[in-house]
PDB file of C-alpha atoms in Angstrom:
ATOM      1  CA  MET V  11       1.789 -32.905   8.193  1.00 64.00           C
ATOM      2  CA  GLY V  12       4.725 -34.222   6.174  1.00 72.00           C
ATOM      3  CA  LEU V  13       2.916 -33.607   2.876  1.00 82.00           C
ATOM      4  CA  LEU V  14       1.907 -30.122   4.004  1.00 83.00           C
ATOM      5  CA  ARG V  15       5.479 -29.321   5.049  1.00 82.00           C
ATOM      6  CA  ASN V  16       6.860 -30.543   1.710  1.00 84.00           C
ATOM      7  CA  PHE V  17       4.257 -28.517  -0.183  1.00 84.00           C
ATOM      8  CA  TRP V  18       5.154 -25.407   1.852  1.00 84.00           C
ATOM      9  CA  LYS V  19       8.864 -25.879   1.128  1.00 84.00           C
ATOM     10  CA  LYS V  20       8.268 -26.309  -2.607  1.00 86.00           C
ATOM     11  CA  LEU V  21       5.891 -23.355  -2.738  1.00 84.00           C
ATOM     12  CA  THR V  22       8.262 -21.028  -0.871  1.00 86.00           C
ATOM     13  CA  HIS V  23      11.647 -22.076  -2.231  1.00 88.00           C
ATOM     14  CA  THR V  24      13.504 -18.813  -2.693  1.00 90.00           C
ATOM     15  CA  LYS V  25      16.876 -17.855  -4.129  1.00 90.00           C
ATOM     16  CA  ALA V  26      17.667 -16.312  -0.735  1.00 87.00           C
ATOM     17  CA  LEU V  27      18.082 -19.864   0.616  1.00 88.00           C
ATOM     18  CA  ASP V  28      20.311 -20.829  -2.319  1.00 88.00           C
ATOM     19  CA  GLN V  29      22.441 -17.752  -1.616  1.00 87.00           C
ATOM     20  CA  SER V  30      22.718 -18.510   2.109  1.00 85.00           C
ATOM     21  CA  SER V  31      26.258 -18.354   3.455  1.00 82.00           C
ATOM     22  CA  GLY V  32      25.873 -21.543   5.492  1.00 83.00           C
ATOM     23  CA  ARG V  33      23.962 -23.650   7.985  1.00 86.00           C
ATOM     24  CA  LEU V  34      23.591 -21.003  10.699  1.00 84.00           C
ATOM     25  CA  GLU V  35      22.231 -18.300   8.406  1.00 87.00           C
ATOM     26  CA  THR V  36      19.722 -20.802   7.033  1.00 89.00           C
ATOM     27  CA  ALA V  37      18.756 -21.954  10.531  1.00 89.00           C
ATOM     28  CA  PHE V  38      18.024 -18.411  11.728  1.00 89.00           C
ATOM     29  CA  PHE V  39      16.582 -16.847   8.578  1.00 91.00           C
ATOM     30  CA  GLU V  40      14.916 -19.681   6.631  1.00 90.00           C
ATOM     31  CA  SER V  41      11.404 -19.001   7.953  1.00 92.00           C
ATOM     32  CA  VAL V  42      11.703 -15.260   7.310  1.00 93.00           C
ATOM     33  CA  TYR V  43      13.064 -15.843   3.790  1.00 93.00           C
ATOM     34  CA  ARG V  44      10.177 -18.185   2.966  1.00 93.00           C
ATOM     35  CA  ILE V  45       7.465 -15.901   4.392  1.00 94.00           C
ATOM     36  CA  THR V  46       8.975 -12.893   2.606  1.00 93.00           C
ATOM     37  CA  TYR V  47       8.971 -14.847  -0.649  1.00 93.00           C
ATOM     38  CA  VAL V  48       5.345 -15.967  -0.463  1.00 93.00           C
ATOM     39  CA  ALA V  49       4.254 -12.426   0.476  1.00 92.00           C
ATOM     40  CA  GLY V  50       5.842 -11.076  -2.717  1.00 91.00           C
ATOM     41  CA  MET V  51       8.563  -9.090  -0.941  1.00 90.00           C
ATOM     42  CA  SER V  52      11.669 -11.121  -1.773  1.00 90.00           C
ATOM     43  CA  THR V  53      14.501  -9.139  -3.362  1.00 87.00           C
ATOM     44  CA  SER V  54      16.535 -12.244  -4.222  1.00 88.00           C
ATOM     45  CA  ASP V  55      14.155 -13.714  -6.821  1.00 85.00           C
ATOM     46  CA  HIS V  56      14.089 -12.196 -10.304  1.00 88.00           C
ATOM     47  CA  ASP V  57      12.314 -14.697 -12.550  1.00 90.00           C
ATOM     48  CA  MET V  58       9.541 -13.236 -14.691  1.00 93.00           C
ATOM     49  CA  LEU V  59       6.537 -14.849 -12.973  1.00 93.00           C
ATOM     50  CA  TYR V  60       7.716 -13.882  -9.506  1.00 93.00           C
ATOM     51  CA  LEU V  61       8.475 -10.310 -10.565  1.00 93.00           C
ATOM     52  CA  MET V  62       4.955 -10.016 -12.002  1.00 95.00           C
ATOM     53  CA  TYR V  63       3.500 -11.338  -8.753  1.00 95.00           C
ATOM     54  CA  SER V  64       5.728  -9.127  -6.592  1.00 93.00           C
ATOM     55  CA  ASN V  65       4.987  -5.969  -8.582  1.00 94.00           C
ATOM     56  CA  THR V  66       1.249  -6.704  -8.440  1.00 94.00           C
ATOM     57  CA  VAL V  67       1.431  -7.027  -4.647  1.00 94.00           C
ATOM     58  CA  ARG V  68       3.394  -3.799  -4.314  1.00 93.00           C
ATOM     59  CA  LEU V  69       0.973  -1.966  -6.594  1.00 93.00           C
ATOM     60  CA  MET V  70      -1.951  -3.188  -4.451  1.00 92.00           C
ATOM     61  CA  ILE V  71      -0.210  -1.909  -1.328  1.00 92.00           C
ATOM     62  CA  ILE V  72       0.485   1.506  -2.875  1.00 92.00           C
ATOM     63  CA  LEU V  73      -3.098   1.861  -4.117  1.00 91.00           C
ATOM     64  CA  LEU V  74      -4.492   0.806  -0.739  1.00 91.00           C
ATOM     65  CA  VAL V  75      -2.418   3.396   1.141  1.00 91.00           C
ATOM     66  CA  PHE V  76      -3.313   6.060  -1.424  1.00 91.00           C
ATOM     67  CA  GLY V  77      -7.016   5.185  -1.076  1.00 90.00           C
ATOM     68  CA  GLU V  78      -6.799   5.372   2.726  1.00 88.00           C
ATOM     69  CA  VAL V  79      -5.172   8.804   2.625  1.00 87.00           C
ATOM     70  CA  TRP V  80      -7.738  10.041   0.099  1.00 87.00           C
ATOM     71  CA  TYR V  81     -10.534   8.777   2.328  1.00 84.00           C
ATOM     72  CA  GLY V  82      -9.016  10.463   5.383  1.00 81.00           C
ATOM     73  CA  PHE V  83      -8.866  13.848   3.658  1.00 81.00           C
ATOM     74  CA  THR V  84     -12.130  13.795   1.718  1.00 81.00           C
ATOM     75  CA  GLU V  85     -14.629  11.312   3.164  1.00 75.00           C
ATOM     76  CA  ALA V  86     -13.927  10.793   6.875  1.00 73.00           C
ATOM     77  CA  SER V  87     -16.951  12.342   8.570  1.00 74.00           C
ATOM     78  CA  GLY V  88     -16.029  12.194  12.244  1.00 71.00           C
ATOM     79  CA  LEU V  89     -13.104  12.369  14.630  1.00 77.00           C
ATOM     80  CA  ASP V  90     -13.200   8.592  15.165  1.00 74.00           C
ATOM     81  CA  GLU V  91     -12.866   7.920  11.439  1.00 75.00           C
ATOM     82  CA  VAL V  92     -10.012  10.411  11.093  1.00 79.00           C
ATOM     83  CA  ALA V  93      -8.201   8.891  14.092  1.00 81.00           C
ATOM     84  CA  ALA V  94      -8.671   5.359  12.734  1.00 79.00           C
ATOM     85  CA  THR V  95      -7.306   6.393   9.334  1.00 81.00           C
ATOM     86  CA  ILE V  96      -4.297   8.120  10.902  1.00 83.00           C
ATOM     87  CA  ASN V  97      -3.612   5.102  13.111  1.00 83.00           C
ATOM     88  CA  VAL V  98      -3.637   2.651  10.201  1.00 85.00           C
ATOM     89  CA  THR V  99      -1.663   4.806   7.775  1.00 86.00           C
ATOM     90  CA  VAL V 100       1.032   5.723  10.327  1.00 87.00           C
ATOM     91  CA  ILE V 101       1.685   2.021  11.003  1.00 87.00           C
ATOM     92  CA  GLN V 102       1.877   1.385   7.261  1.00 88.00           C
ATOM     93  CA  TYR V 103       4.151   4.377   6.601  1.00 88.00           C
ATOM     94  CA  ILE V 104       6.533   3.261   9.350  1.00 89.00           C
ATOM     95  CA  ALA V 105       6.675  -0.222   7.807  1.00 89.00           C
ATOM     96  CA  ILE V 106       7.296   1.240   4.333  1.00 89.00           C
ATOM     97  CA  TYR V 107      10.073   3.461   5.702  1.00 89.00           C
ATOM     98  CA  ARG V 108      11.712   0.545   7.509  1.00 89.00           C
ATOM     99  CA  PHE V 109      11.451  -1.663   4.431  1.00 88.00           C
ATOM    100  CA  THR V 110      12.987   0.941   2.115  1.00 89.00           C
ATOM    101  CA  ASN V 111      15.706   1.610   4.695  1.00 88.00           C
ATOM    102  CA  MET V 112      16.536  -2.101   4.835  1.00 86.00           C
ATOM    103  CA  MET V 113      16.609  -2.264   1.029  1.00 84.00           C
ATOM    104  CA  SER V 114      18.977   0.706   0.806  1.00 86.00           C
ATOM    105  CA  HIS V 115      21.270  -1.030   3.316  1.00 85.00           C
ATOM    106  CA  LYS V 116      20.733  -4.529   1.925  1.00 84.00           C
ATOM    107  CA  ASP V 117      24.454  -5.345   1.804  1.00 85.00           C
ATOM    108  CA  PHE V 118      24.875  -4.378   5.457  1.00 85.00           C
ATOM    109  CA  TYR V 119      22.002  -6.616   6.576  1.00 84.00           C
ATOM    110  CA  LYS V 120      23.392  -9.449   4.467  1.00 85.00           C
ATOM    111  CA  LYS V 121      26.739  -9.091   6.248  1.00 85.00           C
ATOM    112  CA  LEU V 122      24.929  -9.301   9.580  1.00 81.00           C
ATOM    113  CA  ALA V 123      23.125 -12.449   8.437  1.00 84.00           C
ATOM    114  CA  THR V 124      26.395 -14.088   7.359  1.00 84.00           C
ATOM    115  CA  SER V 125      28.431 -13.029  10.406  1.00 81.00           C
ATOM    116  CA  MET V 126      27.977 -16.361  12.220  1.00 79.00           C
ATOM    117  CA  GLU V 127      29.783 -18.146   9.397  1.00 76.00           C
ATOM    118  CA  SER V 128      33.013 -16.339  10.282  1.00 76.00           C
ATOM    119  CA  PRO V 129      35.887 -18.715  11.130  1.00 75.00           C
ATOM    120  CA  TYR V 130      36.457 -16.595  14.245  1.00 71.00           C
ATOM    121  CA  PHE V 131      33.012 -17.448  15.612  1.00 74.00           C
ATOM    122  CA  ASP V 132      33.735 -20.655  17.499  1.00 72.00           C
ATOM    123  CA  ILE V 133      30.815 -22.866  18.549  1.00 76.00           C
ATOM    124  CA  THR V 134      32.684 -26.152  18.753  1.00 75.00           C
ATOM    125  CA  THR V 135      32.077 -26.691  22.476  1.00 78.00           C
ATOM    126  CA  ASP V 136      28.868 -28.306  23.740  1.00 81.00           C
ATOM    127  CA  GLU V 137      28.025 -25.268  25.867  1.00 80.00           C
ATOM    128  CA  ARG V 138      28.184 -22.913  22.894  1.00 81.00           C
ATOM    129  CA  LYS V 139      26.189 -25.286  20.714  1.00 83.00           C
ATOM    130  CA  LYS V 140      23.477 -25.364  23.375  1.00 87.00           C
ATOM    131  CA  LEU V 141      23.432 -21.555  23.456  1.00 86.00           C
ATOM    132  CA  VAL V 142      23.014 -21.385  19.685  1.00 88.00           C
ATOM    133  CA  ASP V 143      20.235 -23.999  19.822  1.00 91.00           C
ATOM    134  CA  TYR V 144      18.515 -22.001  22.574  1.00 92.00           C
ATOM    135  CA  TRP V 145      18.509 -18.813  20.491  1.00 91.00           C
ATOM    136  CA  LEU V 146      17.359 -20.729  17.414  1.00 92.00           C
ATOM    137  CA  ARG V 147      14.370 -22.085  19.339  1.00 93.00           C
ATOM    138  CA  THR V 148      13.674 -18.652  20.856  1.00 93.00           C
ATOM    139  CA  ASN V 149      13.801 -17.027  17.433  1.00 92.00           C
ATOM    140  CA  GLU V 150      11.396 -19.579  15.947  1.00 93.00           C
ATOM    141  CA  ARG V 151       9.050 -19.338  18.936  1.00 94.00           C
ATOM    142  CA  TYR V 152       8.755 -15.554  18.769  1.00 93.00           C
ATOM    143  CA  LEU V 153       8.396 -15.664  14.991  1.00 93.00           C
ATOM    144  CA  LYS V 154       5.419 -18.030  15.301  1.00 93.00           C
ATOM    145  CA  LEU V 155       3.977 -15.932  18.136  1.00 94.00           C
ATOM    146  CA  LEU V 156       4.122 -12.724  16.105  1.00 92.00           C
ATOM    147  CA  LEU V 157       2.553 -14.405  13.078  1.00 93.00           C
ATOM    148  CA  ALA V 158      -0.169 -16.004  15.209  1.00 94.00           C
ATOM    149  CA  LEU V 159      -1.067 -12.718  16.928  1.00 93.00           C
ATOM    150  CA  GLY V 160      -1.006 -10.825  13.645  1.00 91.00           C
ATOM    151  CA  ASN V 161      -3.172 -13.308  11.764  1.00 92.00           C
ATOM    152  CA  CYS V 162      -5.670 -13.707  14.614  1.00 93.00           C
ATOM    153  CA  THR V 163      -6.064  -9.930  14.754  1.00 90.00           C
ATOM    154  CA  LEU V 164      -6.448  -9.900  10.981  1.00 91.00           C
ATOM    155  CA  ALA V 165      -9.169 -12.563  11.109  1.00 91.00           C
ATOM    156  CA  PHE V 166     -11.220 -10.483  13.570  1.00 89.00           C
ATOM    157  CA  TRP V 167     -10.602  -7.395  11.428  1.00 86.00           C
ATOM    158  CA  PHE V 168     -12.010  -9.208   8.378  1.00 89.00           C
ATOM    159  CA  ILE V 169     -15.076 -10.534  10.206  1.00 89.00           C
ATOM    160  CA  PHE V 170     -16.091  -7.424  12.174  1.00 86.00           C
ATOM    161  CA  PRO V 171     -17.424  -5.317   9.236  1.00 84.00           C
ATOM    162  CA  LEU V 172     -19.743  -8.197   8.319  1.00 83.00           C
ATOM    163  CA  VAL V 173     -21.390  -8.363  11.747  1.00 83.00           C
ATOM    164  CA  ASP V 174     -21.500  -4.718  12.854  1.00 79.00           C
ATOM    165  CA  ASP V 175     -24.506  -2.463  12.331  1.00 77.00           C
ATOM    166  CA  VAL V 176     -22.919  -0.297   9.616  1.00 76.00           C
ATOM    167  CA  GLU V 177     -24.294  -0.996   6.160  1.00 83.00           C
ATOM    168  CA  TYR V 178     -21.750  -1.586   3.377  1.00 84.00           C
ATOM    169  CA  ASN V 179     -18.863  -1.265   5.805  1.00 85.00           C
ATOM    170  CA  LEU V 180     -15.343  -2.144   4.635  1.00 86.00           C
ATOM    171  CA  ILE V 181     -12.350  -3.436   6.578  1.00 87.00           C
ATOM    172  CA  VAL V 182     -10.700  -0.030   6.580  1.00 86.00           C
ATOM    173  CA  GLY V 183     -11.732   3.473   5.566  1.00 84.00           C
ATOM    174  CA  ILE V 184     -10.766   3.753   1.907  1.00 86.00           C
ATOM    175  CA  HIS V 185     -11.785   5.734  -1.153  1.00 86.00           C
ATOM    176  CA  LEU V 186     -12.712   3.534  -4.119  1.00 88.00           C
ATOM    177  CA  PRO V 187     -13.146   4.855  -7.678  1.00 87.00           C
ATOM    178  CA  ILE V 188     -16.620   3.285  -7.947  1.00 86.00           C
ATOM    179  CA  ASN V 189     -19.783   3.400  -5.886  1.00 88.00           C
ATOM    180  CA  TYR V 190     -19.569   0.045  -4.126  1.00 88.00           C
ATOM    181  CA  LYS V 191     -22.621   0.535  -1.890  1.00 87.00           C
ATOM    182  CA  THR V 192     -24.905  -1.790  -3.830  1.00 89.00           C
ATOM    183  CA  PRO V 193     -25.771  -5.443  -3.132  1.00 88.00           C
ATOM    184  CA  ILE V 194     -23.864  -6.586  -6.232  1.00 90.00           C
ATOM    185  CA  ARG V 195     -20.733  -4.427  -5.990  1.00 91.00           C
ATOM    186  CA  TYR V 196     -20.203  -4.564  -2.237  1.00 90.00           C
ATOM    187  CA  PRO V 197     -19.035  -8.241  -2.050  1.00 90.00           C
ATOM    188  CA  LEU V 198     -16.521  -7.639  -4.854  1.00 93.00           C
ATOM    189  CA  ALA V 199     -15.234  -4.429  -3.241  1.00 91.00           C
ATOM    190  CA  TYR V 200     -14.992  -6.173   0.122  1.00 92.00           C
ATOM    191  CA  ILE V 201     -12.962  -9.074  -1.322  1.00 93.00           C
ATOM    192  CA  VAL V 202     -10.589  -6.762  -3.219  1.00 92.00           C
ATOM    193  CA  VAL V 203      -9.967  -4.573  -0.147  1.00 92.00           C
ATOM    194  CA  MET V 204      -9.579  -7.679   2.029  1.00 93.00           C
ATOM    195  CA  ILE V 205      -6.888  -9.129  -0.271  1.00 94.00           C
ATOM    196  CA  ALA V 206      -4.998  -5.827  -0.435  1.00 93.00           C
ATOM    197  CA  PHE V 207      -5.239  -5.361   3.334  1.00 92.00           C
ATOM    198  CA  PHE V 208      -4.076  -8.964   3.862  1.00 93.00           C
ATOM    199  CA  TYR V 209      -0.915  -8.258   1.881  1.00 94.00           C
ATOM    200  CA  ILE V 210      -0.132  -4.917   3.495  1.00 92.00           C
ATOM    201  CA  SER V 211      -0.704  -6.429   6.950  1.00 92.00           C
ATOM    202  CA  HIS V 212       1.783  -9.190   6.196  1.00 92.00           C
ATOM    203  CA  PHE V 213       4.143  -6.589   4.768  1.00 92.00           C
ATOM    204  CA  VAL V 214       4.038  -4.842   8.167  1.00 91.00           C
ATOM    205  CA  MET V 215       4.556  -8.171   9.956  1.00 92.00           C
ATOM    206  CA  ILE V 216       7.475  -9.111   7.702  1.00 93.00           C
ATOM    207  CA  THR V 217       9.373  -5.901   8.462  1.00 91.00           C
ATOM    208  CA  ASP V 218       8.970  -6.662  12.181  1.00 91.00           C
ATOM    209  CA  LEU V 219       9.972 -10.310  11.678  1.00 92.00           C
ATOM    210  CA  LYS V 220      13.136  -9.325   9.835  1.00 91.00           C
ATOM    211  CA  MET V 221      14.217  -6.918  12.557  1.00 90.00           C
ATOM    212  CA  GLN V 222      13.324  -9.450  15.256  1.00 91.00           C
ATOM    213  CA  THR V 223      15.345 -12.207  13.563  1.00 92.00           C
ATOM    214  CA  HIS V 224      18.375  -9.963  13.149  1.00 90.00           C
ATOM    215  CA  LEU V 225      18.087  -9.025  16.836  1.00 90.00           C
ATOM    216  CA  MET V 226      17.943 -12.688  17.940  1.00 90.00           C
ATOM    217  CA  HIS V 227      20.856 -13.459  15.632  1.00 87.00           C
ATOM    218  CA  LEU V 228      22.965 -10.708  17.209  1.00 88.00           C
ATOM    219  CA  LEU V 229      21.965 -11.638  20.765  1.00 89.00           C
ATOM    220  CA  CYS V 230      23.062 -15.203  20.082  1.00 87.00           C
ATOM    221  CA  GLN V 231      26.477 -14.028  18.914  1.00 86.00           C
ATOM    222  CA  PHE V 232      26.920 -11.654  21.844  1.00 86.00           C
ATOM    223  CA  THR V 233      26.000 -14.413  24.310  1.00 86.00           C
ATOM    224  CA  VAL V 234      28.581 -16.776  22.840  1.00 82.00           C
ATOM    225  CA  LEU V 235      31.236 -14.044  22.710  1.00 80.00           C
ATOM    226  CA  VAL V 236      30.584 -13.087  26.342  1.00 81.00           C
ATOM    227  CA  ILE V 237      31.221 -16.681  27.395  1.00 76.00           C
ATOM    228  CA  GLU V 238      34.421 -16.733  25.335  1.00 70.00           C
ATOM    229  CA  TYR V 239      35.544 -13.502  26.998  1.00 70.00           C
ATOM    230  CA  GLU V 240      34.697 -14.719  30.512  1.00 70.00           C
ATOM    231  CA  ARG V 241      36.515 -18.005  29.976  1.00 66.00           C
ATOM    232  CA  GLY V 242      39.466 -16.277  28.366  1.00 58.00           C
ATOM    233  CA  VAL V 243      39.165 -18.365  25.208  1.00 49.00           C
TER     234      VAL V 243
END
């Protein structure tokens, strides 16, 4: 486990951690920063190799969404297929909107992340330290829960088209520029769509994780401040 943990830390070392304002920001946001980095969505890393990787991921996501919309308008043959396409694309569009909104207000979210490092935020007493530790554990627990649920759902989503009765079925309804319904092309098309869908699914999860972490971070501060107010400190 130690070797695996060290490998994970080396693989996911991001400039966002180097730019952290202090211990508390790192404690709350480290996992999110690392997951965002490995998913190609970090906005703090600008080296050439990472930018190539990140732009490739984003291009895959854009092409996948475009292919889904094209399929919905031109190839969906029944109400169930149309509803499934709408369901998937709406979730993706909401995630894209939330991500772009967070990027346009990046400085504001950074201020929120650094707010615990204020000299006016006093956690010197044992009671306040325990409260902070409680919210840190809660944040990490819900982060792992969301990732576990998301990835388990994703695993079933990947397996189902291989075991259902539909021939040459893909993970999601999508228009591809080639005829993939042949024994040779289908495995390649399936793998390409699976990789793209894996990334867009984690993109959706990451937007939720970021909002969840900011919420836990704020709840922790409010809890400590309420105690200060009640004690008259």
